[in-house]
Coordinates of C-alpha atoms and ligand atoms in Angstrom, one line a residue:
M1 CA 37.3 157.0 5.0
A2 CA 40.5 156.7 2.8
F3 CA 43.2 160.0 1.6
S4 CA 43.0 158.6 -1.5
G5 CA 40.4 159.7 -3.6
T6 CA 39.4 162.2 -1.0
T7 CA 38.5 166.0 -1.7
A8 CA 40.0 168.8 0.0
I9 CA 40.4 172.6 0.1
V10 CA 43.8 173.9 2.1
T11 CA 43.7 177.6 1.9
G12 CA 46.6 179.6 1.9
G13 CA 47.6 177.0 -0.3
A14 CA 49.6 179.0 -2.6
M15 CA 53.7 178.8 -0.5
G16 CA 54.5 178.0 3.0
L17 CA 52.9 176.0 5.3
G18 CA 49.8 175.8 3.2
L19 CA 52.1 174.4 0.6
A20 CA 53.7 171.2 2.3
I21 CA 50.1 170.3 3.6
T22 CA 48.6 170.9 -0.1
E23 CA 51.7 168.2 -0.9
A24 CA 51.4 165.8 2.2
L25 CA 48.1 166.0 1.1
T26 CA 48.6 164.9 -2.2
A27 CA 51.1 162.3 -2.4
R28 CA 48.6 160.3 -0.1
G29 CA 46.2 160.8 -3.4
T30 CA 44.1 163.6 -2.0
K31 CA 42.3 165.9 -4.3
V32 CA 43.5 169.3 -3.7
A33 CA 41.8 172.5 -4.1
I34 CA 44.1 175.8 -3.0
F35 CA 41.8 178.5 -2.3
D36 CA 44.6 181.7 -2.3
I37 CA 44.6 185.4 -2.3
A38 CA 47.6 185.7 -4.3
A39 CA 47.5 184.7 -8.0
E40 CA 50.5 184.0 -9.3
P41 CA 51.9 181.7 -7.0
V42 CA 48.5 179.7 -7.1
Q43 CA 49.1 178.8 -11.1
A44 CA 52.8 178.2 -10.7
Q45 CA 52.0 175.7 -8.1
V46 CA 49.0 174.7 -10.0
A47 CA 50.6 173.9 -12.7
R48 CA 54.0 172.3 -11.4
L49 CA 52.1 169.8 -8.6
N50 CA 49.4 168.7 -11.9
E51 CA 53.0 168.2 -13.6
N52 CA 53.6 165.6 -11.4
G53 CA 50.9 164.6 -11.4
A54 CA 48.4 165.3 -8.3
A55 CA 45.1 166.4 -8.8
V56 CA 44.8 170.2 -7.4
T57 CA 43.2 172.8 -8.9
G58 CA 43.6 176.8 -7.9
H59 CA 41.0 179.5 -6.9
V60 CA 42.6 182.9 -6.2
V61 CA 40.0 183.6 -3.6
D62 CA 39.8 185.8 -0.6
V63 CA 39.2 184.1 3.2
S64 CA 37.2 186.5 4.3
D65 CA 35.0 187.1 1.3
R66 CA 31.8 185.1 1.2
A67 CA 30.7 185.3 -1.7
Q68 CA 34.1 184.7 -3.3
V69 CA 34.2 181.3 -0.7
E70 CA 30.9 180.0 -2.0
S71 CA 31.6 180.4 -5.3
A72 CA 34.8 178.4 -5.1
V73 CA 33.8 175.9 -2.6
S74 CA 30.3 175.3 -5.4
K75 CA 33.6 175.4 -8.2
V76 CA 35.5 172.7 -6.5
R77 CA 32.3 170.5 -5.8
A78 CA 31.2 170.6 -9.2
E79 CA 35.4 169.4 -10.0
L80 CA 36.5 167.6 -7.4
G81 CA 33.6 165.9 -5.6
P82 CA 32.3 166.7 -2.3
V83 CA 34.8 168.9 0.1
L84 CA 35.4 166.4 3.2
M85 CA 38.5 167.7 4.3
L86 CA 39.5 171.7 5.0
V87 CA 42.7 173.5 6.6
N88 CA 42.1 176.2 7.4
N89 CA 45.6 177.7 7.0
A90 CA 45.7 182.0 5.2
G91 CA 46.6 183.8 7.4
I92 CA 48.3 187.8 7.3
E93 CA 50.6 189.4 9.9
Q94 CA 50.3 192.2 11.7
F95 CA 53.5 194.0 14.0
G96 CA 52.9 197.5 15.4
K97 CA 52.3 198.7 18.6
F98 CA 49.9 198.3 20.4
T99 CA 48.4 201.7 20.9
E100 CA 49.3 202.6 16.6
I101 CA 46.9 199.1 15.5
T102 CA 44.7 201.1 13.6
D103 CA 41.0 200.5 13.1
E104 CA 41.9 199.0 9.7
Q105 CA 44.3 196.9 10.5
W106 CA 42.6 195.6 13.2
D107 CA 39.7 194.5 11.2
R108 CA 41.8 192.8 8.1
V109 CA 44.0 190.6 10.8
M110 CA 40.8 189.4 11.9
A111 CA 38.6 189.5 9.3
V112 CA 41.3 186.9 7.4
N113 CA 42.6 184.9 10.3
L114 CA 39.3 183.9 12.3
R115 CA 36.4 185.2 10.0
G116 CA 38.0 183.5 6.9
P117 CA 38.3 180.1 9.0
F118 CA 34.2 180.7 9.8
I119 CA 33.3 181.7 6.4
C120 CA 35.5 178.5 4.6
T121 CA 34.0 175.9 7.5
Q122 CA 30.5 177.5 6.6
A123 CA 30.4 177.0 3.3
V124 CA 31.9 173.1 3.2
L125 CA 30.2 172.0 6.3
P126 CA 27.2 170.4 3.8
D127 CA 29.0 168.0 2.3
M128 CA 30.8 167.0 5.8
L129 CA 27.0 166.6 7.4
D130 CA 26.0 165.0 4.4
A131 CA 28.5 161.7 4.4
R132 CA 28.6 162.0 8.5
W133 CA 32.2 162.5 8.0
G134 CA 34.8 165.6 8.0
R135 CA 38.4 166.6 9.1
I136 CA 38.5 170.2 9.7
V137 CA 42.5 171.3 10.9
N138 CA 43.1 175.2 11.8
I139 CA 46.2 176.8 11.7
S140 CA 46.6 179.4 14.5
S141 CA 50.0 180.1 16.7
S142 CA 52.3 179.7 19.3
S143 CA 52.1 183.8 19.9
A144 CA 48.6 182.9 20.9
Q145 CA 49.7 180.6 23.8
G146 CA 52.3 182.6 25.2
G147 CA 51.1 186.1 23.4
Q148 CA 53.5 188.5 22.0
A149 CA 54.4 192.0 22.3
R150 CA 53.3 194.3 19.0
M151 CA 51.3 191.8 17.6
A152 CA 48.0 192.0 19.9
A153 CA 45.3 191.8 16.5
Y154 CA 47.6 188.5 15.1
V155 CA 47.8 187.1 18.8
S156 CA 44.0 187.9 19.3
S157 CA 42.8 186.4 15.7
K158 CA 44.9 183.8 16.1
A159 CA 43.3 182.4 20.3
G160 CA 40.2 183.3 18.5
V161 CA 41.0 180.3 15.7
I162 CA 41.8 177.8 19.2
G163 CA 38.0 179.0 20.5
L164 CA 36.7 178.1 17.1
T165 CA 38.3 174.8 16.9
K166 CA 37.3 174.1 20.5
S167 CA 33.1 175.3 20.3
L168 CA 33.0 173.9 16.6
A169 CA 34.6 170.1 18.2
L170 CA 31.5 169.7 20.4
E171 CA 29.2 170.6 18.1
L172 CA 30.4 169.0 15.1
G173 CA 31.4 165.7 16.9
P174 CA 28.4 164.0 17.4
K175 CA 28.2 164.0 13.2
G176 CA 31.4 162.8 12.1
I177 CA 33.5 165.9 12.0
T178 CA 36.7 166.8 14.1
V179 CA 37.7 170.2 14.2
N180 CA 41.5 170.6 15.2
T181 CA 44.0 173.2 16.2
I182 CA 47.9 173.6 15.3
P183 CA 49.6 176.3 16.8
P184 CA 52.9 176.7 14.8
G185 CA 56.1 177.7 16.4
M186 CA 59.0 179.6 13.8
V187 CA 58.5 178.0 11.0
V188 CA 60.3 179.0 7.6
T189 CA 58.0 180.2 5.9
P190 CA 58.1 183.4 2.9
M191 CA 55.9 185.1 6.3
L192 CA 58.5 184.1 8.6
E193 CA 60.7 185.4 6.5
K194 CA 59.6 188.6 5.7
A195 CA 58.9 189.6 9.1
I196 CA 62.9 188.8 9.6
A197 CA 64.1 190.6 6.7
E198 CA 62.2 193.5 8.2
G199 CA 63.7 193.6 11.5
R200 CA 60.5 192.5 13.2
F201 CA 62.0 190.1 15.7
T202 CA 64.4 191.1 18.4
A203 CA 66.4 188.2 17.8
S204 CA 68.1 186.3 14.6
L205 CA 66.1 183.1 14.1
E206 CA 69.7 181.2 14.8
H207 CA 68.6 182.4 18.9
F208 CA 64.7 181.3 18.6
A209 CA 66.8 177.8 16.9
S210 CA 69.2 178.5 20.2
I211 CA 66.2 178.6 23.1
T212 CA 64.1 175.7 21.2
P213 CA 64.8 172.1 22.8
V214 CA 64.9 170.3 19.9
R215 CA 67.5 173.0 18.8
R216 CA 66.7 174.3 14.9
A217 CA 63.5 176.1 13.8
G218 CA 60.3 174.8 12.0
R219 CA 59.9 172.9 8.6
P220 CA 56.6 173.4 6.8
E221 CA 57.2 169.7 6.6
D222 CA 56.4 169.3 10.4
I223 CA 52.9 170.7 9.9
A224 CA 52.3 168.8 7.2
N225 CA 52.7 165.7 9.1
A226 CA 50.9 166.8 11.8
A227 CA 47.9 168.2 9.7
I228 CA 48.4 164.7 8.4
F229 CA 48.3 163.0 11.5
L230 CA 44.6 164.7 12.1
C231 CA 43.6 164.5 9.6
Q232 CA 43.4 160.6 8.9
D233 CA 40.4 158.4 9.5
E234 CA 42.5 156.8 12.4
S235 CA 42.2 160.2 14.1
S236 CA 38.3 160.2 14.8
Y237 CA 38.8 159.9 18.6
I238 CA 41.3 163.3 18.4
T239 CA 38.8 166.3 18.0
G240 CA 39.3 170.6 19.9
Q241 CA 42.9 169.9 20.5
V242 CA 45.4 172.0 19.7
I243 CA 48.5 170.4 18.7
G244 CA 51.9 172.3 19.5
V245 CA 54.3 171.5 16.4
N246 CA 56.9 173.9 17.7
G247 CA 59.9 171.6 18.6
G248 CA 59.3 172.4 22.7
R249 CA 58.8 176.1 22.9
R250 CA 56.0 177.0 24.5
T251 CA 54.3 174.1 25.1
Ligands
NAD1 N1 55.5 180.8 9.2 C1 55.4 180.3 10.5 O1 56.4 180.9 11.4 C2 54.0 180.5 11.7 C3 54.1 180.7 13.1 C4 52.6 180.4 12.8 C5 51.5 180.2 13.0 N2 51.5 180.4 11.4 C6 50.4 181.0 11.3 O2 50.7 179.8 9.9 C7 49.8 180.2 8.6 C8 50.8 179.6 7.6 O3 51.7 180.7 7.2 P1 52.9 180.6 6.2 O4 53.9 181.3 7.6 O5 52.9 180.2 5.6 O6 52.9 182.2 5.6 P2 53.0 182.5 4.4 O7 52.7 183.9 4.2 O8 54.0 182.1 4.1 O9 52.0 181.7 3.3 C9 50.5 182.1 4.1 C10 49.6 182.3 2.6 O10 48.0 182.2 2.5 C11 48.2 183.7 1.6 N3 46.9 184.4 1.8 C12 47.3 185.8 2.9 N4 45.8 186.4 2.8 C13 45.0 185.7 2.0 C14 43.8 186.0 2.1 N5 42.9 187.1 2.6 N6 42.6 184.4 1.5 C15 43.1 183.6 0.5 N7 44.8 183.5 1.2 C16 45.8 184.5 1.5 C17 48.7 184.0 1.2 O11 49.1 184.7 -0.6 C18 50.0 182.9 1.5 O12 50.4 182.2 0.2 C19 49.1 181.4 8.9 O13 47.9 181.4 9.1 C20 50.1 181.8 9.5 O14 49.8 183.2 11.0 C21 52.8 180.3 11.0

């Protein structure tokens, strides 16, 4: 199975890591459907990528909503063919003292970060099962490996993504489908820039870079390169893995 001509869905593909993964896939000839809740960035990026010759469609979808996901997956199948690659990347953060997290905040983070991958994977799985080939890459977080104060809901959801990945890898391995997770370290994206601007972290990005073994913050391409590695046909013996892309921090 080659990248060229295959169809992928990248959730949260309108910016940040998802956009870099979309660009890396389209550069290899993969047809990509972006599922993202942010309408304007989706339209802008799809127009830009199509102008550059990429086969990309955009779908304004909340990944936590089963009806929206299923309807968009049907459209993708009709327009681009069966979906054999899925990158569950869409995610939201939530900051605050543990004692102040509301039920609504907890539920929303779980709905987007954990129920989203659950729903999206169920929706595309029939195509992968038919083809007896599939690649699922879930984006978790290095915070799930070490914990993060004032981010209990987010970290719990991302730890759930690691558990989902490992369980699915066991269930889907015999069907030719691999399932892996990338827990990124700090990568400069709109999400990280917003958190820094809001003063969510105790130290600056420069400080985090200085305590990272490779002495820099992550770039979206760092995560995209790992996602491409996991999606390639040659990675068929790699499944259920947690592939840290974090400059050596929290490994
Ligand atoms: N940037 C980092 O340092 C970092 C570190 C660890 C993990 N992550 C994870 O990587 C993923 C991407 O992060 P990013 O930094 O690119 O974030 P980002 O905020 O820059 O981009 C996230 C994208 O997801 C979309 N999105 C949010 N909620 C959605 C929903 N309900 N349905 C569909 N789309 C939705 C947003 O519109 C946006 O386009 C997230 O899951 C995040 O938790 C990021």
